[in-house]
């Protein structure tokens, strides 16, 4: 293949793909898993206790979810029309909402749709990080370990078991505030994933992120500059985000297993009551 334009185009697509995958790949993957476990957990609550079962964590987790939307909507200069941090509706299944609008002619505001949709994860991980730092006695040590392992995803994954052992240490588990920390983590993690409505709104913003990165890479290659190594180094700092998100995922998995097995006898009794033998 000797066509210079084709070679140039393929190189642009290659480096842009690598950059997008390094920055956003793990985000989409973990977001998908969080959304999956959230759906399964809510299903178990509905089967066991009905609609009110979801409210056990929603009363605390939903306001953080919606507050994330609100903060990022303001950051990207959207017009916020209505905010309901916690407004459960059994008929629609809604727990809260942030209504906002934007100028479609504004690239900045359109690009912001991605971050506004992803805000529950971004804001939720930030809150979990603050909880680790301020509530756990060894919180600073935990975050320092994460900082030291930020240079590669492999080193981060090797560090994750150590971090979990530090969080669930005997000293921490002997204190009442650890269990408060654990419940808050449950509540936030149970509602940290972007909803299906949030995900629909993200794509217009992500499209503009792709366009901007394509233009940046075209300019960089024409100037004989390779920014991929810089992007990969910068993505290393996202490993801290990844580690805390993995903690949120662990909480979601534990929460799901709790509702699956601990509530199983209640579901069986409820089923037998509703389906008596004739």
XYZ file of C-alpha atoms in Angstrom:
278
model
C 0.000 0.000 0.000
C 1.906 3.027 -1.340
C -0.835 5.653 -1.313
C 0.454 8.387 1.057
C -3.060 9.594 1.897
C -4.219 6.088 2.873
C -1.088 5.539 4.987
C -1.577 8.920 6.668
C -5.277 8.223 7.342
C -4.580 4.779 8.798
C -1.910 6.231 11.080
C -4.340 8.897 12.303
C -6.960 6.244 13.041
C -4.390 4.007 14.736
C -3.008 6.585 17.168
C -6.456 8.038 17.873
C -7.808 4.560 18.601
C -4.931 3.829 21.003
C -5.457 7.127 22.802
C -9.227 6.690 23.105
C -8.829 3.130 24.360
C -6.195 4.105 26.944
C -8.288 6.969 28.319
C -11.872 5.731 27.957
C -11.679 1.947 27.511
C -11.572 0.995 31.191
C -14.190 3.651 31.957
C -16.722 2.095 29.571
C -15.917 -1.432 30.738
C -16.290 -0.686 34.458
C -19.360 1.454 33.804
C -20.981 -1.468 32.003
C -20.259 -3.839 34.914
C -21.520 -1.352 37.515
C -24.717 -0.850 35.543
C -25.179 -4.618 35.235
C -24.804 -5.325 38.969
C -26.979 -2.332 39.849
C -29.763 -3.730 37.663
C -29.455 -7.229 39.170
C -29.383 -5.881 42.738
C -32.463 -3.710 42.187
C -34.247 -6.710 40.703
C -33.553 -8.699 43.893
C -34.851 -5.845 46.049
C -38.014 -5.590 43.964
C -38.642 -9.327 44.181
C -38.062 -9.387 47.943
C -39.468 -6.137 49.310
C -41.062 -4.433 46.341
C -40.316 -0.852 45.361
C -39.475 0.249 48.919
C -36.510 -2.137 49.051
C -34.565 -0.011 46.567
C -34.944 3.023 48.824
C -32.653 1.414 51.432
C -29.658 2.756 49.495
C -31.385 5.153 47.086
C -32.153 7.807 49.722
C -28.397 8.416 50.044
C -26.968 7.239 46.730
C -29.405 9.018 44.410
C -28.681 12.578 45.679
C -24.968 12.024 44.952
C -25.897 10.678 41.501
C -28.029 13.710 40.666
C -25.632 16.180 42.288
C -22.945 14.910 39.923
C -25.204 15.687 36.953
C -25.949 19.154 38.327
C -22.306 20.108 38.970
C -21.119 19.006 35.531
C -24.105 20.637 33.815
C -23.066 23.930 35.419
C -19.391 23.371 34.529
C -20.320 22.982 30.867
C -22.622 26.014 30.969
C -25.872 24.147 30.409
C -29.110 25.790 31.433
C -30.325 23.821 34.459
C -34.122 23.959 34.439
C -35.117 21.626 37.274
C -33.346 19.632 39.989
C -34.810 16.810 42.088
C -32.028 15.184 44.105
C -34.376 12.541 45.482
C -37.902 12.141 44.167
C -38.815 8.436 44.052
C -41.683 7.497 41.775
C -42.868 3.895 41.955
C -44.858 4.205 38.708
C -41.980 5.397 36.510
C -39.137 3.847 38.502
C -37.426 7.232 38.680
C -35.523 8.267 41.797
C -34.467 11.797 40.888
C -33.599 13.952 37.902
C -31.756 17.001 36.608
C -33.402 18.685 33.626
C -31.046 20.806 31.523
C -30.738 22.239 28.041
C -27.856 23.518 25.914
C -27.008 25.361 22.717
C -26.449 22.793 19.985
C -24.310 25.348 18.163
C -21.817 25.318 21.061
C -19.133 22.641 20.706
C -18.157 23.078 24.362
C -21.701 22.519 25.603
C -22.299 19.593 23.224
C -19.014 17.974 24.249
C -20.129 18.434 27.849
C -22.990 15.971 27.295
C -20.486 13.145 27.674
C -19.195 14.353 31.032
C -22.679 15.240 32.293
C -23.873 11.723 31.466
C -20.780 10.182 33.059
C -20.959 12.525 36.058
C -22.400 9.990 38.548
C -19.285 7.825 38.113
C -16.855 10.756 38.117
C -18.447 12.482 41.097
C -19.166 9.229 42.937
C -15.552 8.088 42.667
C -14.462 11.501 43.959
C -16.747 11.139 46.989
C -15.484 7.600 47.667
C -11.901 8.888 47.514
C -12.708 11.573 50.094
C -14.366 8.953 52.302
C -11.242 6.786 52.176
C -9.029 9.772 52.988
C -11.043 11.266 55.850
C -12.786 8.293 57.484
C -10.286 5.433 57.346
C -7.304 5.768 59.737
C -4.964 4.452 57.025
C -6.696 6.359 54.227
C -3.604 8.406 53.327
C -1.513 5.235 53.071
C -4.115 3.626 50.799
C -4.141 6.586 48.412
C -0.317 6.758 48.431
C -0.167 3.108 47.363
C -2.540 3.919 44.503
C -0.457 6.924 43.493
C 2.702 4.809 43.399
C 1.031 2.278 41.089
C -0.432 4.772 38.636
C 2.191 4.232 35.922
C 0.561 1.177 34.371
C -2.677 -0.745 34.539
C -0.730 -3.946 35.271
C 0.941 -2.468 38.360
C -2.428 -1.100 39.467
C -4.128 -4.499 39.186
C -1.268 -6.032 41.179
C -1.826 -3.403 43.871
C -5.613 -3.765 44.113
C -5.563 -6.864 46.413
C -3.184 -5.028 48.763
C -5.481 -1.995 48.828
C -8.538 -4.132 49.605
C -6.668 -5.795 52.491
C -5.712 -2.357 53.783
C -9.333 -1.203 53.642
C -10.666 -4.343 55.346
C -7.929 -4.485 57.984
C -8.696 -5.648 61.531
C -8.067 -2.153 62.899
C -10.562 -0.619 60.485
C -13.192 -3.309 60.998
C -13.061 -2.875 64.776
C -14.262 0.737 64.494
C -17.909 1.763 64.090
C -17.008 4.444 61.569
C -15.635 1.766 59.248
C -19.108 0.217 59.058
C -20.567 3.659 58.431
C -17.996 4.055 55.644
C -19.007 0.644 54.292
C -22.728 1.494 54.232
C -22.110 4.841 52.522
C -19.915 3.004 50.002
C -22.760 0.529 49.427
C -25.244 3.352 48.884
C -23.053 5.370 46.512
C -21.833 2.322 44.565
C -25.414 1.084 44.144
C -26.315 4.277 42.252
C -22.994 5.328 40.728
C -23.565 3.946 37.226
C -25.042 6.219 34.534
C -28.649 5.288 33.779
C -29.814 4.226 30.316
C -31.101 7.783 29.822
C -27.692 9.160 30.851
C -25.892 6.866 28.411
C -28.057 7.987 25.491
C -27.109 11.602 26.126
C -23.388 10.821 26.332
C -22.829 9.834 22.711
C -23.161 13.273 21.121
C -20.482 14.531 23.507
C -18.234 11.521 22.915
C -18.485 12.063 19.148
C -17.029 15.542 19.612
C -14.245 14.139 21.801
C -13.340 11.785 18.938
C -13.443 14.637 16.399
C -11.235 16.857 18.575
C -8.695 14.054 19.093
C -8.632 13.327 15.353
C -7.924 16.998 14.598
C -5.228 17.162 17.283
C -3.527 14.037 15.912
C -3.697 15.297 12.322
C -1.990 18.510 13.408
C 0.576 16.660 15.536
C 1.559 14.227 12.774
C 1.838 17.029 10.209
C 4.221 18.732 12.650
C 6.030 15.389 13.127
C 5.018 15.177 16.781
C 3.810 12.013 18.505
C 1.493 12.831 21.394
C 0.481 9.216 22.056
C 3.230 8.683 24.649
C 2.128 11.863 26.427
C -1.514 10.716 26.425
C -0.495 7.291 27.772
C 1.550 8.891 30.576
C -1.334 11.200 31.433
C -3.726 8.243 31.422
C -1.603 6.765 34.216
C -3.150 9.253 36.612
C -6.553 7.804 35.722
C -5.430 4.553 37.348
C -6.334 6.096 40.702
C -9.848 6.619 39.329
C -9.781 3.033 38.071
C -8.732 1.671 41.469
C -11.515 3.492 43.344
C -13.995 2.422 40.661
C -12.851 -1.169 41.185
C -13.604 -0.684 44.878
C -17.070 0.592 43.920
C -17.477 -2.473 41.703
C -16.462 -4.736 44.595
C -19.087 -3.063 46.797
C -21.664 -3.571 44.038
C -20.779 -7.266 43.742
C -20.954 -7.781 47.536
C -24.250 -5.890 47.605
C -25.633 -8.084 44.826
C -24.524 -11.320 46.534
C -26.035 -10.071 49.793
C -29.421 -9.506 48.142
C -29.136 -12.796 46.249
C -28.375 -15.144 49.159
C -29.369 -13.384 52.399
C -32.777 -12.406 51.036
C -33.379 -15.814 49.402
C -35.438 -17.244 52.329
C -37.686 -14.164 52.287
C -38.249 -14.568 48.546
C -39.071 -18.256 49.027
C -41.598 -17.507 51.789
C -43.129 -14.752 49.674
C -43.359 -17.073 46.661
C -45.031 -19.859 48.680
C -47.472 -17.360 50.153
C -48.422 -16.057 46.703
C -48.497 -19.547 45.144
C -50.072 -21.888 47.739
C -50.358 -25.577 46.928
C -53.845 -26.617 45.914
